Amino acid sequence: MVVVPLVSPERLVRVELVLGEDGRARPEFLPLHDSTIDAMSERTLAIVLSGGGMNGLLLELGFLRRLREDPLWDSVGWVYGTSAGALAGVMAVVDRLDALERFVLHLAPDEAFRPNRLWQLPLTGLHDYALPDTIAERLEPVDQLAQGVVAAPIELVVCVTDVSDGEIDERRAYERLYSSRTTDPDELGRAILASAAISALVLPLRVGDVIGTDGGWVRNFPLGHAYDNPAVGEILGFQYVPRPFRVTGENLGRLRRRLEPFRAVPPVRALLEEVRAGEERQQRGEPGHLAEMIGRLMHVTVARNTTLEVRSVEEKDLSVRELEALRADVLASVRRNAMPWRRGKAVREVEERFAAARFPFRHDRALPLQIVRGSAGELALDPSFRSGLEWPVETKRALIERGRTLADDALKRPR
């Protein structure tokens, strides 16, 4: 069977060349999507989804399921996503949010990031990236999912952090974007997995000629990319708000209790001393060990680049509105004060000067923007992926419902 996407005058279709018993290939034409070509030109809404681990994924799932039920969904032309937002975005674009819900409700922590044994930690990371195999087993291989994304009427854009060695690319600044319109399905599938690979836990992945990892390091909430797209007419974003970073000391305490029966062994006794020193640092509010320090740095980096991303877009939007107000005021002043025989020329010169002005942002429009901010709060699942961790199904359902409620509230607001 060969699958080829075609564009008919009225509808997106696909043709499957099916080999018959006589050995001859016969085409079968099937609708690819319900959307017509004319409807595609009306898709001016961009959805932007932030990273957020399992808690963020569940909230975004509920958010997207509610949007999918609304007529607004027919105007969605793009989904921009990072990390958990990339995973949720894939399933939204291929219209399989129901399958995603079944998947996450049965997903165990070690089926996403499986803790490595102690002797493996220096070489392979704290965890093994089990999520790709779990997705392949319970949904379908990510490269096959990516084929559906490439054929979909909604464009998916995924953000990945580039940790390749070599000279700094000042244009990209360690960020790589992968669009379903310009990226091969195999590479897009790798990019989706790399974007969701929490680098405090697992090693990066190869994506084409790039070594890629969690996109949250460079752009956790890819709002600016949606804003800079000249075809986007409106933006609706979901920003996951994590809980403040707190250290419980459970991991070091658990390790100490496992080691204490062997404290008579000199190397173990020395390790126990270091573990106790780490616990004392945690009691003082300091990082107990290097992995915790990396976790804190990632928390700071993600929170800061998200804040700066939102601030940048809001400042651009304010600048556009102020520039338009300034233009109107200057033109009104010219019309009031210029001599009648000079007024027309003066107005034209002012309009031409404003039109010729160049700024580091698009100054011809101010976009309607709505950001829905959601936190797991008291429902938050443990994000540590420690050995033996469990995620209650009822808590997952409650987080999905919270995301749905947040979307419902947003849809009730005037647009």
PDB file of C-alpha atoms in Angstrom, residues 103-234:
ATOM      1  CA  PHE A 103      -2.937   6.477  27.256  1.00  0.00           C
ATOM      2  CA  VAL A 104      -2.162   8.893  30.086  1.00  0.00           C
ATOM      3  CA  LEU A 105      -4.730   7.395  32.458  1.00  0.00           C
ATOM      4  CA  HIS A 106      -2.892   4.062  32.313  1.00  0.00           C
ATOM      5  CA  LEU A 107       0.640   5.495  32.115  1.00  0.00           C
ATOM      6  CA  ALA A 108       2.869   4.621  35.082  1.00  0.00           C
ATOM      7  CA  PRO A 109       5.841   6.863  35.973  1.00  0.00           C
ATOM      8  CA  ASP A 110       8.431   4.200  35.106  1.00  0.00           C
ATOM      9  CA  GLU A 111       6.807   3.767  31.682  1.00  0.00           C
ATOM     10  CA  ALA A 112       7.852   7.325  30.893  1.00  0.00           C
ATOM     11  CA  PHE A 113      11.164   7.706  32.735  1.00  0.00           C
ATOM     12  CA  ARG A 114      12.494   4.502  34.306  1.00  0.00           C
ATOM     13  CA  PRO A 115      15.027   4.958  37.155  1.00  0.00           C
ATOM     14  CA  ASN A 116      18.462   3.583  36.353  1.00  0.00           C
ATOM     15  CA  ARG A 117      20.512   1.495  38.744  1.00  0.00           C
ATOM     16  CA  LEU A 118      23.030   3.329  40.918  1.00  0.00           C
ATOM     17  CA  TRP A 119      26.063   2.123  38.956  1.00  0.00           C
ATOM     18  CA  GLN A 120      24.556   3.420  35.679  1.00  0.00           C
ATOM     19  CA  LEU A 121      24.005   6.998  36.843  1.00  0.00           C
ATOM     20  CA  PRO A 122      27.352   8.551  35.879  1.00  0.00           C
ATOM     21  CA  LEU A 123      27.126   7.231  32.310  1.00  0.00           C
ATOM     22  CA  THR A 124      23.472   6.966  31.290  1.00  0.00           C
ATOM     23  CA  GLY A 125      21.665   9.604  33.333  1.00  0.00           C
ATOM     24  CA  LEU A 126      19.318   9.244  36.256  1.00  0.00           C
ATOM     25  CA  HIS A 127      16.625   7.563  34.178  1.00  0.00           C
ATOM     26  CA  ASP A 128      16.056   5.578  31.010  1.00  0.00           C
ATOM     27  CA  TYR A 129      13.780   7.283  28.468  1.00  0.00           C
ATOM     28  CA  ALA A 130      11.058   4.623  28.321  1.00  0.00           C
ATOM     29  CA  LEU A 131       8.336   6.867  26.885  1.00  0.00           C
ATOM     30  CA  PRO A 132       9.117   6.286  23.161  1.00  0.00           C
ATOM     31  CA  ASP A 133       8.685   2.513  23.525  1.00  0.00           C
ATOM     32  CA  THR A 134       5.528   2.948  25.596  1.00  0.00           C
ATOM     33  CA  ILE A 135       4.003   5.239  22.968  1.00  0.00           C
ATOM     34  CA  ALA A 136       4.922   2.788  20.207  1.00  0.00           C
ATOM     35  CA  GLU A 137       3.353  -0.112  22.101  1.00  0.00           C
ATOM     36  CA  ARG A 138       0.095   1.529  23.191  1.00  0.00           C
ATOM     37  CA  LEU A 139      -0.541   4.150  20.501  1.00  0.00           C
ATOM     38  CA  GLU A 140       1.780   3.731  17.528  1.00  0.00           C
ATOM     39  CA  PRO A 141       5.416   4.541  16.777  1.00  0.00           C
ATOM     40  CA  VAL A 142       6.035   8.273  16.911  1.00  0.00           C
ATOM     41  CA  ASP A 143       7.292   8.398  13.319  1.00  0.00           C
ATOM     42  CA  GLN A 144       3.922   7.003  12.203  1.00  0.00           C
ATOM     43  CA  LEU A 145       2.092   9.547  14.346  1.00  0.00           C
ATOM     44  CA  ALA A 146       4.246  12.202  12.688  1.00  0.00           C
ATOM     45  CA  GLN A 147       3.076  11.068   9.255  1.00  0.00           C
ATOM     46  CA  GLY A 148      -0.474  11.876  10.321  1.00  0.00           C
ATOM     47  CA  VAL A 149       0.673  15.232  11.654  1.00  0.00           C
ATOM     48  CA  VAL A 150       2.343  16.114   8.350  1.00  0.00           C
ATOM     49  CA  ALA A 151      -0.882  15.330   6.479  1.00  0.00           C
ATOM     50  CA  ALA A 152      -3.141  17.261   8.890  1.00  0.00           C
ATOM     51  CA  PRO A 153      -4.664  20.669   8.052  1.00  0.00           C
ATOM     52  CA  ILE A 154      -3.329  22.076  11.351  1.00  0.00           C
ATOM     53  CA  GLU A 155       0.389  22.835  11.423  1.00  0.00           C
ATOM     54  CA  LEU A 156       2.409  21.612  14.405  1.00  0.00           C
ATOM     55  CA  VAL A 157       5.545  23.501  15.458  1.00  0.00           C
ATOM     56  CA  VAL A 158       7.808  21.875  18.075  1.00  0.00           C
ATOM     57  CA  CYS A 159      10.574  23.577  20.049  1.00  0.00           C
ATOM     58  CA  VAL A 160      13.806  21.675  20.885  1.00  0.00           C
ATOM     59  CA  THR A 161      16.968  22.737  22.723  1.00  0.00           C
ATOM     60  CA  ASP A 162      20.086  22.228  20.585  1.00  0.00           C
ATOM     61  CA  VAL A 163      23.027  20.942  22.674  1.00  0.00           C
ATOM     62  CA  SER A 164      25.211  20.005  19.703  1.00  0.00           C
ATOM     63  CA  ASP A 165      28.879  20.879  20.020  1.00  0.00           C
ATOM     64  CA  GLY A 166      30.467  23.421  17.706  1.00  0.00           C
ATOM     65  CA  GLU A 167      30.271  27.175  17.236  1.00  0.00           C
ATOM     66  CA  ILE A 168      27.322  29.181  18.529  1.00  0.00           C
ATOM     67  CA  ASP A 169      24.651  29.867  15.918  1.00  0.00           C
ATOM     68  CA  GLU A 170      23.613  33.381  16.961  1.00  0.00           C
ATOM     69  CA  ARG A 171      20.504  33.249  14.795  1.00  0.00           C
ATOM     70  CA  ARG A 172      19.118  30.153  16.473  1.00  0.00           C
ATOM     71  CA  ALA A 173      20.753  30.650  19.891  1.00  0.00           C
ATOM     72  CA  TYR A 174      20.541  26.928  20.797  1.00  0.00           C
ATOM     73  CA  GLU A 175      16.901  26.682  19.710  1.00  0.00           C
ATOM     74  CA  ARG A 176      15.559  24.508  16.902  1.00  0.00           C
ATOM     75  CA  LEU A 177      12.052  24.652  15.508  1.00  0.00           C
ATOM     76  CA  TYR A 178      10.483  21.745  13.654  1.00  0.00           C
ATOM     77  CA  SER A 179       7.368  22.421  11.593  1.00  0.00           C
ATOM     78  CA  SER A 180       5.115  19.715  10.198  1.00  0.00           C
ATOM     79  CA  ARG A 181       5.063  21.705   6.960  1.00  0.00           C
ATOM     80  CA  THR A 182       8.809  21.556   6.377  1.00  0.00           C
ATOM     81  CA  THR A 183      10.113  18.555   8.351  1.00  0.00           C
ATOM     82  CA  ASP A 184      10.360  14.933   7.274  1.00  0.00           C
ATOM     83  CA  PRO A 185       8.024  12.718   9.396  1.00  0.00           C
ATOM     84  CA  ASP A 186      10.908  10.643  10.794  1.00  0.00           C
ATOM     85  CA  GLU A 187      12.792  13.753  11.895  1.00  0.00           C
ATOM     86  CA  LEU A 188       9.616  15.374  13.222  1.00  0.00           C
ATOM     87  CA  GLY A 189       8.948  12.279  15.335  1.00  0.00           C
ATOM     88  CA  ARG A 190      12.448  12.462  16.801  1.00  0.00           C
ATOM     89  CA  ALA A 191      11.983  16.187  17.484  1.00  0.00           C
ATOM     90  CA  ILE A 192       8.756  15.533  19.398  1.00  0.00           C
ATOM     91  CA  LEU A 193      10.499  12.960  21.591  1.00  0.00           C
ATOM     92  CA  ALA A 194      13.533  15.207  22.095  1.00  0.00           C
ATOM     93  CA  SER A 195      11.345  18.141  23.117  1.00  0.00           C
ATOM     94  CA  ALA A 196       9.791  15.970  25.853  1.00  0.00           C
ATOM     95  CA  ALA A 197      13.089  14.429  27.040  1.00  0.00           C
ATOM     96  CA  ILE A 198      13.526  15.996  30.485  1.00  0.00           C
ATOM     97  CA  SER A 199      17.264  16.602  30.452  1.00  0.00           C
ATOM     98  CA  ALA A 200      17.578  16.592  34.225  1.00  0.00           C
ATOM     99  CA  LEU A 201      16.680  12.897  33.933  1.00  0.00           C
ATOM    100  CA  VAL A 202      17.752  11.480  30.556  1.00  0.00           C
ATOM    101  CA  LEU A 203      20.370  11.972  27.869  1.00  0.00           C
ATOM    102  CA  PRO A 204      19.530  13.957  24.709  1.00  0.00           C
ATOM    103  CA  LEU A 205      18.446  12.452  21.384  1.00  0.00           C
ATOM    104  CA  ARG A 206      19.751  12.845  17.855  1.00  0.00           C
ATOM    105  CA  VAL A 207      17.347  14.736  15.599  1.00  0.00           C
ATOM    106  CA  GLY A 208      18.837  14.736  12.114  1.00  0.00           C
ATOM    107  CA  ASP A 209      22.195  16.498  12.493  1.00  0.00           C
ATOM    108  CA  VAL A 210      21.203  18.047  15.842  1.00  0.00           C
ATOM    109  CA  ILE A 211      21.626  16.722  19.386  1.00  0.00           C
ATOM    110  CA  GLY A 212      18.342  17.772  20.923  1.00  0.00           C
ATOM    111  CA  THR A 213      16.782  17.806  24.355  1.00  0.00           C
ATOM    112  CA  ASP A 214      13.938  19.332  26.372  1.00  0.00           C
ATOM    113  CA  GLY A 215      12.774  22.522  24.636  1.00  0.00           C
ATOM    114  CA  GLY A 216      11.915  24.052  28.000  1.00  0.00           C
ATOM    115  CA  TRP A 217      15.514  25.182  28.459  1.00  0.00           C
ATOM    116  CA  VAL A 218      15.258  27.716  25.629  1.00  0.00           C
ATOM    117  CA  ARG A 219      11.531  28.358  25.123  1.00  0.00           C
ATOM    118  CA  ASN A 220       9.109  26.633  27.449  1.00  0.00           C
ATOM    119  CA  PHE A 221       6.129  28.624  26.146  1.00  0.00           C
ATOM    120  CA  PRO A 222       6.662  29.330  22.400  1.00  0.00           C
ATOM    121  CA  LEU A 223       4.334  32.289  22.292  1.00  0.00           C
ATOM    122  CA  GLY A 224       6.698  34.552  20.357  1.00  0.00           C
ATOM    123  CA  HIS A 225       6.849  32.194  17.380  1.00  0.00           C
ATOM    124  CA  ALA A 226       3.069  32.284  17.040  1.00  0.00           C
ATOM    125  CA  TYR A 227       3.101  36.073  17.359  1.00  0.00           C
ATOM    126  CA  ASP A 228       5.752  36.431  14.647  1.00  0.00           C
ATOM    127  CA  ASN A 229       3.799  34.291  12.165  1.00  0.00           C
ATOM    128  CA  PRO A 230       2.196  36.842   9.777  1.00  0.00           C
ATOM    129  CA  ALA A 231      -0.676  34.465   8.974  1.00  0.00           C
ATOM    130  CA  VAL A 232      -1.789  34.173  12.617  1.00  0.00           C
ATOM    131  CA  GLY A 233      -4.745  36.389  13.462  1.00  0.00           C
ATOM    132  CA  GLU A 234      -5.393  35.351  17.069  1.00  0.00           C
TER     133      GLU A 234
END
